[in-house]
mmCIF file of N, CA, C and O in Angstrom:
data_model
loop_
_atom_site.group_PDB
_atom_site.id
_atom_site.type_symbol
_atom_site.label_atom_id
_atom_site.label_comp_id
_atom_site.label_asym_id
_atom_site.label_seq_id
_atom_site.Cartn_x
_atom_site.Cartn_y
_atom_site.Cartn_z
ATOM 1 N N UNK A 29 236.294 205.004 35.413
ATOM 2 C CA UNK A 29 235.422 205.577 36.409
ATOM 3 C C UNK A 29 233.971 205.486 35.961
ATOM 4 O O UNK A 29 233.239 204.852 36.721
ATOM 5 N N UNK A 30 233.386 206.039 34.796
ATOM 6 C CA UNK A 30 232.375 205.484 33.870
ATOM 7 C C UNK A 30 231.744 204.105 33.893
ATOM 8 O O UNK A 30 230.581 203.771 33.666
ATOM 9 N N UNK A 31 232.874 203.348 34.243
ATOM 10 C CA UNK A 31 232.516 202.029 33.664
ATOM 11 C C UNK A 31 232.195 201.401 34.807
ATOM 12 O O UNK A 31 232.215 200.180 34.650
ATOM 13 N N UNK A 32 231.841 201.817 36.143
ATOM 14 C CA UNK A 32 231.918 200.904 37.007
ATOM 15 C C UNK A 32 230.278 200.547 37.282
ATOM 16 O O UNK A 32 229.888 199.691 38.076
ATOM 17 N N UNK A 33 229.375 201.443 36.399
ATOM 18 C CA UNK A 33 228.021 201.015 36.883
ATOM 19 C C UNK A 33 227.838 199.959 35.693
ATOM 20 O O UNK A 33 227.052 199.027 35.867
ATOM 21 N N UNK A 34 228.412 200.056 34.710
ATOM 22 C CA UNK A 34 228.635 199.074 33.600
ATOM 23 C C UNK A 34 228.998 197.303 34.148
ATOM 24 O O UNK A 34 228.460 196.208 33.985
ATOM 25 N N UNK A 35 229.774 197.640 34.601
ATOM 26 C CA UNK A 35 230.976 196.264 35.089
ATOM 27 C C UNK A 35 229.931 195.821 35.718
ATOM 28 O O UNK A 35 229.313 194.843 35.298
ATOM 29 N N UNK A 36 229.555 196.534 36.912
ATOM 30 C CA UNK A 36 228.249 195.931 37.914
ATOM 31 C C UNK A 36 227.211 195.631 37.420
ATOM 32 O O UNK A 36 226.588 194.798 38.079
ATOM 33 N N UNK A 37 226.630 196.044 36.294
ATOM 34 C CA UNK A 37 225.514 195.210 35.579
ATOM 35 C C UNK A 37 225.951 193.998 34.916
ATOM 36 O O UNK A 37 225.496 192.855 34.908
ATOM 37 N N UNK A 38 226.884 194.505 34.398
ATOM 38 C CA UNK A 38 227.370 192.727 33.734
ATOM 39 C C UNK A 38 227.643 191.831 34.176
ATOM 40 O O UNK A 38 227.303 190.735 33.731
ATOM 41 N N UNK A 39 228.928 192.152 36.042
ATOM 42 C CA UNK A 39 228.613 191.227 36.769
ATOM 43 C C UNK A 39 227.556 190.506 37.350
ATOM 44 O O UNK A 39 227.802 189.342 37.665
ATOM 45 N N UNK A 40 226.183 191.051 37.603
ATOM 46 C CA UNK A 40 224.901 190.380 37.824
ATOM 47 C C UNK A 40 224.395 189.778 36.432
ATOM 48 O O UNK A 40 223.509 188.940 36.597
ATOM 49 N N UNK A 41 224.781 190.027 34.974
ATOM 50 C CA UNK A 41 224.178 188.655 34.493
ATOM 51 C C UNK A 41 225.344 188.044 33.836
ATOM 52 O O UNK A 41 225.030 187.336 32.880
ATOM 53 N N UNK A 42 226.123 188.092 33.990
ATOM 54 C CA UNK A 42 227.133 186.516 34.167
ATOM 55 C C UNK A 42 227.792 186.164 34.870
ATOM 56 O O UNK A 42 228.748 185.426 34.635
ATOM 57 N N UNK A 43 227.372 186.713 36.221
ATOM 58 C CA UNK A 43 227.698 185.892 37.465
ATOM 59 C C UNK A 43 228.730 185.921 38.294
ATOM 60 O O UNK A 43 229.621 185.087 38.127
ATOM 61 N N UNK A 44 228.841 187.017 39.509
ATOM 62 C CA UNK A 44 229.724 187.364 39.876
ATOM 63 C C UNK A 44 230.354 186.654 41.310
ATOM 64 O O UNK A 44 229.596 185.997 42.023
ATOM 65 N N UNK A 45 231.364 186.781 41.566
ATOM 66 C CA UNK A 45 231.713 185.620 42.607
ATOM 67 C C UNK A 45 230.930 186.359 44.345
ATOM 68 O O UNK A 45 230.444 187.427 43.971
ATOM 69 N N UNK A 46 230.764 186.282 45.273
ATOM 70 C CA UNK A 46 230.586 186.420 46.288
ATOM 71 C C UNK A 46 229.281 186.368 46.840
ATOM 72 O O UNK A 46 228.362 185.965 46.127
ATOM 73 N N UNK A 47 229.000 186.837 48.400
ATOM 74 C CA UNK A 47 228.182 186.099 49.144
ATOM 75 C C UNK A 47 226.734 186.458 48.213
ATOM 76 O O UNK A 47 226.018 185.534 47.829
ATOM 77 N N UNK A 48 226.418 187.849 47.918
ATOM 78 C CA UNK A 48 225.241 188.319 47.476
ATOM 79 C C UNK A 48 225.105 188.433 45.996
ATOM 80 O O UNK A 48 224.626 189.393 45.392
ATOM 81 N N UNK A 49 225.582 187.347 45.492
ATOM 82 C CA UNK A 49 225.738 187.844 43.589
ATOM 83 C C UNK A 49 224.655 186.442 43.353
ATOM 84 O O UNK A 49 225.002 186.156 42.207
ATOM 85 N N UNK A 50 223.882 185.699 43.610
ATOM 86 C CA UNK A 50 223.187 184.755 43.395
ATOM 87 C C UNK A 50 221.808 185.652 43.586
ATOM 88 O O UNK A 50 220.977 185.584 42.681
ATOM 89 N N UNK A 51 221.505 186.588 44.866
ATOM 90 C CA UNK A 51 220.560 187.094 45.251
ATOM 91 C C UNK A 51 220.266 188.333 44.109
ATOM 92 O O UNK A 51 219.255 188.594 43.456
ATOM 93 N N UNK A 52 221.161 188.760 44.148
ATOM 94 C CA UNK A 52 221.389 190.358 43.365
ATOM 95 C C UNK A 52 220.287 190.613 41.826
ATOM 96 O O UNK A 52 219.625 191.620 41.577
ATOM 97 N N UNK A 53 220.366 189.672 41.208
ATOM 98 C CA UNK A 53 219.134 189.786 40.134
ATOM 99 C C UNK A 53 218.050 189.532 41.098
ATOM 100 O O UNK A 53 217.894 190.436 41.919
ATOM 101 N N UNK A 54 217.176 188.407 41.204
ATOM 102 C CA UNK A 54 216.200 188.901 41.640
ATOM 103 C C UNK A 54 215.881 189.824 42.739
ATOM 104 O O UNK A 54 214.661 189.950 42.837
ATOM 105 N N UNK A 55 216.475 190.449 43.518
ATOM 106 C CA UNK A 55 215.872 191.247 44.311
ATOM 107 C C UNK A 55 215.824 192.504 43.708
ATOM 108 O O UNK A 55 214.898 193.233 44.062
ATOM 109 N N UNK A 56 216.830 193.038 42.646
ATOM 110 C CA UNK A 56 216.691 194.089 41.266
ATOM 111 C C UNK A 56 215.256 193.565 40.727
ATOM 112 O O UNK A 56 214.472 194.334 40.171
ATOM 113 N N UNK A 57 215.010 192.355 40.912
ATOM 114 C CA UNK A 57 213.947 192.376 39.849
ATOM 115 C C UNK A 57 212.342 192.694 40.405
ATOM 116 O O UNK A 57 211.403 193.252 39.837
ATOM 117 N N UNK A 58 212.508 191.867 42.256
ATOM 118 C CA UNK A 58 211.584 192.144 42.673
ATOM 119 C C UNK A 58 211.224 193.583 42.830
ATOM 120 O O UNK A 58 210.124 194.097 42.626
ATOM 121 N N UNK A 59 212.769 194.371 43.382
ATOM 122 C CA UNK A 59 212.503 195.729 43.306
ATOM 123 C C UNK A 59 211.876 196.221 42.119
ATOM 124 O O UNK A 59 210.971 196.964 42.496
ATOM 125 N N UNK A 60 211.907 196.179 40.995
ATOM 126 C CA UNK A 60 211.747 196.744 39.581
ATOM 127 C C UNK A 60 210.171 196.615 39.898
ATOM 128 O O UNK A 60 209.537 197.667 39.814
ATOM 129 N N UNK A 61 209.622 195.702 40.174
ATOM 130 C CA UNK A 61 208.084 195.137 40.143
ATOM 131 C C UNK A 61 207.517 195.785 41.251
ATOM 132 O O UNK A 61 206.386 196.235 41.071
ATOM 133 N N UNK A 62 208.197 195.992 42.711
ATOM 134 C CA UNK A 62 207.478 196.756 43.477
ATOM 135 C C UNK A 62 207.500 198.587 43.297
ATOM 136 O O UNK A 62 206.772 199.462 43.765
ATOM 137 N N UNK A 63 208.581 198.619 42.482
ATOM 138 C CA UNK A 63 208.870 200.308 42.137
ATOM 139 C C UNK A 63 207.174 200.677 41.510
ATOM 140 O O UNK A 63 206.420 201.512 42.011
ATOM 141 N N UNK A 64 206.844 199.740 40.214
ATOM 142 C CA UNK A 64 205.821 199.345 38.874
ATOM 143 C C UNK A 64 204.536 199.640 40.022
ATOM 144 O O UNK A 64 203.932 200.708 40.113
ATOM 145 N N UNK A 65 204.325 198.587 40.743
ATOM 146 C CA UNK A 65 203.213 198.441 41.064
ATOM 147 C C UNK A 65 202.947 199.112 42.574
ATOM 148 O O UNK A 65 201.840 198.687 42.906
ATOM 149 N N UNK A 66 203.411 199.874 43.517
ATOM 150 C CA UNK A 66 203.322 200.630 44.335
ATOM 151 C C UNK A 66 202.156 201.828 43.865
ATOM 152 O O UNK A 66 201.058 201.980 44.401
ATOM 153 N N UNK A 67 202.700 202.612 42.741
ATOM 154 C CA UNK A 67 201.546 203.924 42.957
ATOM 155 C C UNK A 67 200.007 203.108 42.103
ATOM 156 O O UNK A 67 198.864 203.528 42.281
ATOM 157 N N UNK A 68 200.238 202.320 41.510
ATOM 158 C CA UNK A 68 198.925 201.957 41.282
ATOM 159 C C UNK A 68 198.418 201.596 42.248
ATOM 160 O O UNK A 68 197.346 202.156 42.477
ATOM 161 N N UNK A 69 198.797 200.721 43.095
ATOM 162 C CA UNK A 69 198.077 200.089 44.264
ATOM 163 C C UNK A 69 197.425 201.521 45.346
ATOM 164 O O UNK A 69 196.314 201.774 45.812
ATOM 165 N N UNK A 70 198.832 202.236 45.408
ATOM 166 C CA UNK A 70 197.829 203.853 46.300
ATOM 167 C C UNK A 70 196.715 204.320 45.208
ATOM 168 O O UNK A 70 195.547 204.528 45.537
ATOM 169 N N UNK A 71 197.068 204.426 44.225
ATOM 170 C CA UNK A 71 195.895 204.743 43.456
ATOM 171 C C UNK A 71 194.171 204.215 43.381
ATOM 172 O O UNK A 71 193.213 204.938 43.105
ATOM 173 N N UNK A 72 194.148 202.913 43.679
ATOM 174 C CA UNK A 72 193.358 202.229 44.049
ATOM 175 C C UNK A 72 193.158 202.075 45.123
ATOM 176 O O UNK A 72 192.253 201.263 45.314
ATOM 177 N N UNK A 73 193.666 202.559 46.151
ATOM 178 C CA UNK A 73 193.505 202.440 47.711
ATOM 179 C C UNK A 73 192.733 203.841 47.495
ATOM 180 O O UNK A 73 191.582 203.970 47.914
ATOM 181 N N UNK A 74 193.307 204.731 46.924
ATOM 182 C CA UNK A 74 192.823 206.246 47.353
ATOM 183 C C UNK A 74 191.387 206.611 46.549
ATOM 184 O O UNK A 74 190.740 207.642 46.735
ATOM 185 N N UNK A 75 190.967 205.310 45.423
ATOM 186 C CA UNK A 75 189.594 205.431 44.495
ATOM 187 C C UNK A 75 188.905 205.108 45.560
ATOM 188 O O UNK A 75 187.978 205.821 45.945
ATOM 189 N N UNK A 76 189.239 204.061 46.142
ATOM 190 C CA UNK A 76 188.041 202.989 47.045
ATOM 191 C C UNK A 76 187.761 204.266 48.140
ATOM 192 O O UNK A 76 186.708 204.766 48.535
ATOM 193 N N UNK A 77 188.976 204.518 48.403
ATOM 194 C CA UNK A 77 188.155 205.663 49.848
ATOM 195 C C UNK A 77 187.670 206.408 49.592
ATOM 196 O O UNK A 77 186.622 206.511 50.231
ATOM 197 N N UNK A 78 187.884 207.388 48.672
ATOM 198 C CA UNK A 78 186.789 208.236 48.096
ATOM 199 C C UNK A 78 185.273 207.893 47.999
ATOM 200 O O UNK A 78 184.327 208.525 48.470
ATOM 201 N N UNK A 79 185.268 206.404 47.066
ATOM 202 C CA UNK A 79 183.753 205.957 46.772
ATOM 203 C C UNK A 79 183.520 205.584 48.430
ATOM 204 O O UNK A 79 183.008 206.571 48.958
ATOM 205 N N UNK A 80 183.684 204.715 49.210
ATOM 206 C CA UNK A 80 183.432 204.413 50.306
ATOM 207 C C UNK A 80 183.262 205.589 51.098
ATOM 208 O O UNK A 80 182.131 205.575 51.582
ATOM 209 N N UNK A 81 184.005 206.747 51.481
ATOM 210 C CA UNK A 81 183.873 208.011 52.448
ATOM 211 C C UNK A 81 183.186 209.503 51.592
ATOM 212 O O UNK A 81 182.912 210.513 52.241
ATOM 213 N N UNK A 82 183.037 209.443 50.483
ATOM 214 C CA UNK A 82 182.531 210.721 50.307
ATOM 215 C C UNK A 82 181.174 210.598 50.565
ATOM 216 O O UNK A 82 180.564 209.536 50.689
ATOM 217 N N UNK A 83 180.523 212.218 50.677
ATOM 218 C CA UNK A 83 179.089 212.016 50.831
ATOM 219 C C UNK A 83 178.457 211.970 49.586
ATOM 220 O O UNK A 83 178.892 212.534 48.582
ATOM 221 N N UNK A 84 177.652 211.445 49.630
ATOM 222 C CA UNK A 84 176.562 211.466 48.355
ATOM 223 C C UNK A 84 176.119 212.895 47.994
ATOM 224 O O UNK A 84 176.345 213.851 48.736
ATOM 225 N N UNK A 85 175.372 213.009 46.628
ATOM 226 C CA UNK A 85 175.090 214.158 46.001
ATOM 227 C C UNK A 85 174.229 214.949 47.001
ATOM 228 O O UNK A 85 174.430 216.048 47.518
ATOM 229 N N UNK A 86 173.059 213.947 47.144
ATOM 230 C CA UNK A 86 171.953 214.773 47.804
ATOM 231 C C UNK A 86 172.584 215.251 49.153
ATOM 232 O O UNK A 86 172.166 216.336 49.558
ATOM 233 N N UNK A 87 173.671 214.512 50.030
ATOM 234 C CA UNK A 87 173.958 215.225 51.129
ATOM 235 C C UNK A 87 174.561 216.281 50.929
ATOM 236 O O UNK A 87 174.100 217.304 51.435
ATOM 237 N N UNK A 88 175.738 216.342 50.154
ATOM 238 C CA UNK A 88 176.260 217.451 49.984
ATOM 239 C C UNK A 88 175.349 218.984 49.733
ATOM 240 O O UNK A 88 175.543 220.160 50.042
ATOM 241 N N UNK A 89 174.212 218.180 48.956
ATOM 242 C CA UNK A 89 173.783 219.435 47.820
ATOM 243 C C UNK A 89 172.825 219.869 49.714
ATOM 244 O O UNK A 89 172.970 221.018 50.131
ATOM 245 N N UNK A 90 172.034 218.923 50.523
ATOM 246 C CA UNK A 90 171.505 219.062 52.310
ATOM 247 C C UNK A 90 172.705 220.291 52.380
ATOM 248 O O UNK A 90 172.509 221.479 52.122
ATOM 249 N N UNK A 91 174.005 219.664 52.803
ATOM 250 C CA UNK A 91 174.793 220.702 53.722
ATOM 251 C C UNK A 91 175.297 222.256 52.547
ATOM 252 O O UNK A 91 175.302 223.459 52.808
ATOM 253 N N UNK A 92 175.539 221.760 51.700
ATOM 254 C CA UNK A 92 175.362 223.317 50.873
ATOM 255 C C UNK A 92 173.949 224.165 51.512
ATOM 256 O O UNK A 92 174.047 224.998 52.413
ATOM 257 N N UNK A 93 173.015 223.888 51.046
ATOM 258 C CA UNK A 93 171.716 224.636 51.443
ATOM 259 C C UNK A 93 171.801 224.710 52.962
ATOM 260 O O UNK A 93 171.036 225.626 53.262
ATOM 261 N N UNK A 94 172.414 224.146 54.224
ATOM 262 C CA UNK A 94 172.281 224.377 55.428
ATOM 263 C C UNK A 94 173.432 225.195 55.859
ATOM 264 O O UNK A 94 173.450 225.836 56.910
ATOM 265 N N UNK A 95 174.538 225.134 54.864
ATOM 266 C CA UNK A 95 175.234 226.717 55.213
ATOM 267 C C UNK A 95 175.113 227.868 55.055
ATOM 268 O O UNK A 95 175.490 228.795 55.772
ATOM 269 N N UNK A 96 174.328 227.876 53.662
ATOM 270 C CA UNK A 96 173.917 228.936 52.931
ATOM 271 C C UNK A 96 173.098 229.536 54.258
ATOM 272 O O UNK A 96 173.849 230.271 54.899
ATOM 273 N N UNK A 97 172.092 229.455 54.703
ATOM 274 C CA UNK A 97 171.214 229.476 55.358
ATOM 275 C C UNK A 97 171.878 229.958 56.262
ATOM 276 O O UNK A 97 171.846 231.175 56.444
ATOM 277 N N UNK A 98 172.739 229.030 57.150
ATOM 278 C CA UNK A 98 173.028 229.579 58.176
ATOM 279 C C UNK A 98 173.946 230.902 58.202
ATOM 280 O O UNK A 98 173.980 231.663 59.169
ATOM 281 N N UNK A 99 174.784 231.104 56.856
ATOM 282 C CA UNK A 99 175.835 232.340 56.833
ATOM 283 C C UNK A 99 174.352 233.200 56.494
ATOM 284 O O UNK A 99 174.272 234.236 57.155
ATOM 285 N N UNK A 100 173.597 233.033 55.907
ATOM 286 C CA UNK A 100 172.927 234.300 55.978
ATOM 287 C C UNK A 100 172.134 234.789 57.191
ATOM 288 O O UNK A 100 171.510 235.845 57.301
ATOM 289 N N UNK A 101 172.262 233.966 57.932
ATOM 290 C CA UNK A 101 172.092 234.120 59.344
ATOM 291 C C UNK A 101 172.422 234.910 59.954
ATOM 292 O O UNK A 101 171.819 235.902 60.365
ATOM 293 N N UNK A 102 173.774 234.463 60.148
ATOM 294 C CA UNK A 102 175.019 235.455 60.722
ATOM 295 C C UNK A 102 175.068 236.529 60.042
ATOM 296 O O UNK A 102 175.015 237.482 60.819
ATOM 297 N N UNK A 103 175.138 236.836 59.035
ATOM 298 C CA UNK A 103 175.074 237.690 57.850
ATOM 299 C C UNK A 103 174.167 238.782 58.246
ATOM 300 O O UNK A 103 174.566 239.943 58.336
ATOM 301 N N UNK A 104 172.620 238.329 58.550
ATOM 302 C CA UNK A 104 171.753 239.523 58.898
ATOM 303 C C UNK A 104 171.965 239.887 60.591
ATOM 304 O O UNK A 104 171.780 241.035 60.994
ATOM 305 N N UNK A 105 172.259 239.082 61.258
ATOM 306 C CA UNK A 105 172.778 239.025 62.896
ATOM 307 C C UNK A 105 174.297 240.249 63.202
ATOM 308 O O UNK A 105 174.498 241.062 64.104
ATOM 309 N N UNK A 106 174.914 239.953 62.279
ATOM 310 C CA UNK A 106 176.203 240.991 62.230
ATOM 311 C C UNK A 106 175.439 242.228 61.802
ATOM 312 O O UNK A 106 175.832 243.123 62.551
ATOM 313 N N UNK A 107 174.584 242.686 61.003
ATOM 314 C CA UNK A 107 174.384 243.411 60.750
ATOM 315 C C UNK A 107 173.312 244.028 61.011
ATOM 316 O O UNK A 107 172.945 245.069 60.467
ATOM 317 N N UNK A 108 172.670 243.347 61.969
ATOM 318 C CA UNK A 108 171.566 244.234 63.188
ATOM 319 C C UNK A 108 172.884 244.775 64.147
ATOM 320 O O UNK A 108 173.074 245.986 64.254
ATOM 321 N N UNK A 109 173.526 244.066 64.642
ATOM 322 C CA UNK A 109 174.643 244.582 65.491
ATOM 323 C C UNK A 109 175.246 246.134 65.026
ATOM 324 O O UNK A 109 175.449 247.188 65.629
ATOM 325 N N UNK A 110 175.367 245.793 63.997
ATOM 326 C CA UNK A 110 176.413 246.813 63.214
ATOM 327 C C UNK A 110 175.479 248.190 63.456
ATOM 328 O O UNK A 110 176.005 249.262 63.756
ATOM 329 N N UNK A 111 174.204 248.048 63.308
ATOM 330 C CA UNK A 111 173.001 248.869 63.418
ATOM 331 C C UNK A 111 172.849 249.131 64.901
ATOM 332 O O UNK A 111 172.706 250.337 65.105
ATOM 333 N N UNK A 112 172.842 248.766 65.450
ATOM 334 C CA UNK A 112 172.736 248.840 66.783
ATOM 335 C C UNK A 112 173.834 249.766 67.505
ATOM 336 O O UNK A 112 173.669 250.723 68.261
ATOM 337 N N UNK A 113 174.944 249.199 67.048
ATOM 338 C CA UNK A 113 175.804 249.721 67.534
ATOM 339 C C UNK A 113 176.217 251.377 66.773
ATOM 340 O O UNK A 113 176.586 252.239 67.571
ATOM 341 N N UNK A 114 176.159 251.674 65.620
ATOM 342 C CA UNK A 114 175.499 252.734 65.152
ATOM 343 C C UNK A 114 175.075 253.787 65.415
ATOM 344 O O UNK A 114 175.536 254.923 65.299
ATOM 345 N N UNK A 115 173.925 253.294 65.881
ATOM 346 C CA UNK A 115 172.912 254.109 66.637
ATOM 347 C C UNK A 115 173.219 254.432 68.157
ATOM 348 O O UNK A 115 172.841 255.421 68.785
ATOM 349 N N UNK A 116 173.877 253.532 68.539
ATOM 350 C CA UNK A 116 174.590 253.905 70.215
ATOM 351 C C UNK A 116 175.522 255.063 69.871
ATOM 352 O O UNK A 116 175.590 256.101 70.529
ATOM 353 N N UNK A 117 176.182 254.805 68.854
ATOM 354 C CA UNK A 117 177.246 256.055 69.002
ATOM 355 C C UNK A 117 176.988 257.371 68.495
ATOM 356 O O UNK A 117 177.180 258.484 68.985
ATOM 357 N N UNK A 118 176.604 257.065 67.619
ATOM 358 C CA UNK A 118 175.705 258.659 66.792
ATOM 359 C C UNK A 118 174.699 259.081 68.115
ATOM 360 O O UNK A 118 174.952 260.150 68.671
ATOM 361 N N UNK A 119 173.857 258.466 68.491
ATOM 362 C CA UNK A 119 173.311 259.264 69.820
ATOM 363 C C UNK A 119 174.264 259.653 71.251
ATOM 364 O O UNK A 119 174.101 260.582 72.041
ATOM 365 N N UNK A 120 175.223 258.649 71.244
ATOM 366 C CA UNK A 120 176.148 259.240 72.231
ATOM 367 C C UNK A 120 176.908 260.878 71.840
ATOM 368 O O UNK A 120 177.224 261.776 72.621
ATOM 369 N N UNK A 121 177.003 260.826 70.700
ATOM 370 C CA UNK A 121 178.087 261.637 70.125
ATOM 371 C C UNK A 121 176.969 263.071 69.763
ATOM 372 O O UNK A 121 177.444 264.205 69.713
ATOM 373 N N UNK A 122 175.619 262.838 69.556
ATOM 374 C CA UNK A 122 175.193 263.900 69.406
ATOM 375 C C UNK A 122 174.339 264.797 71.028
ATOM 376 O O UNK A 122 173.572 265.753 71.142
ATOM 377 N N UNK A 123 174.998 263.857 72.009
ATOM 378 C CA UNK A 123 174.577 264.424 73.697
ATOM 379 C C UNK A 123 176.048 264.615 73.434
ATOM 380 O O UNK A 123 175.861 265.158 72.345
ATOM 381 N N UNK A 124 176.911 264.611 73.510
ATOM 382 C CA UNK A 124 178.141 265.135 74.052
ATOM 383 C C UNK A 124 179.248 264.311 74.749
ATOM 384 O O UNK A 124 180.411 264.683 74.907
ATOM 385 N N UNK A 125 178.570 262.829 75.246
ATOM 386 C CA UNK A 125 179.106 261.833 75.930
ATOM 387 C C UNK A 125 180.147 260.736 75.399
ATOM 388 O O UNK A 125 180.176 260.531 74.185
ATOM 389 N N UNK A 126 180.891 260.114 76.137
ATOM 390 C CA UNK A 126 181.517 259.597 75.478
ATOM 391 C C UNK A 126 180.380 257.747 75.357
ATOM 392 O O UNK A 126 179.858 257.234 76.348
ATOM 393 N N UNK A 127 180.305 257.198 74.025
ATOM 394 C CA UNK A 127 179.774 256.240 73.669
ATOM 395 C C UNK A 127 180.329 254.970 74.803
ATOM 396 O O UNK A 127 181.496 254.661 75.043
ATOM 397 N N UNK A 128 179.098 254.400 75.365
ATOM 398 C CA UNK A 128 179.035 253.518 76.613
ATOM 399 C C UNK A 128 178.707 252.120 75.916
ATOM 400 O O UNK A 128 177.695 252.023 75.222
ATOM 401 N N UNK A 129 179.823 250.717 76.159
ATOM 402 C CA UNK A 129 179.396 249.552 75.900
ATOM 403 C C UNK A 129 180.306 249.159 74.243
ATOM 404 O O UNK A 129 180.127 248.079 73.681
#
């Protein structure tokens, strides 16, 4: 039972009788070579796109500084609101009313 992945290697190198035993080494072999050289090739597919699609320093370092900016935007905008709204309710609440809006 052991021996049968045995037998089958030996039959491919000394030559086993039927339709696919002529083919059977090299396409083991081509396989062996495309197993080898597959992740290098993504590997090099996936360098090139990087260098080709990333942004450059200075853009990045542009859109860093244009978020910054803009979250502090929002940042002081939420928090006029927050103030605003605040002040609506503490004056609602010190007439007696229920807070409107």
């Amino acid at each position: 039972m052991g021996y049968g992945l045995l037998t089958a290697l030996s039959s491919l190198l000394v030559g086993a009788s039927g339709p696919f035993s002529v083919l059977t080494l090299p396409v083991l072999v081509i396989a062996a070579v495309i197993w080898w050289t597959v992740p290098w090739a993504v590997r090099g597919f996936a360098l090139l796109a990087r260098a080709l699609l990333a942004p450059s320093d200075a853009a990045l370092a542009r859109r860093v500084e244009q978020l910054t900016v803009s979250r502090a935007a929002t940042v002081d905008a939420q928090a006029a609101e927050l103030r605003v709204s605040s002040v609506t309710c503490t004056t609602a609440h010190r007439r007696g009313s229920p807070p409107s809006g």
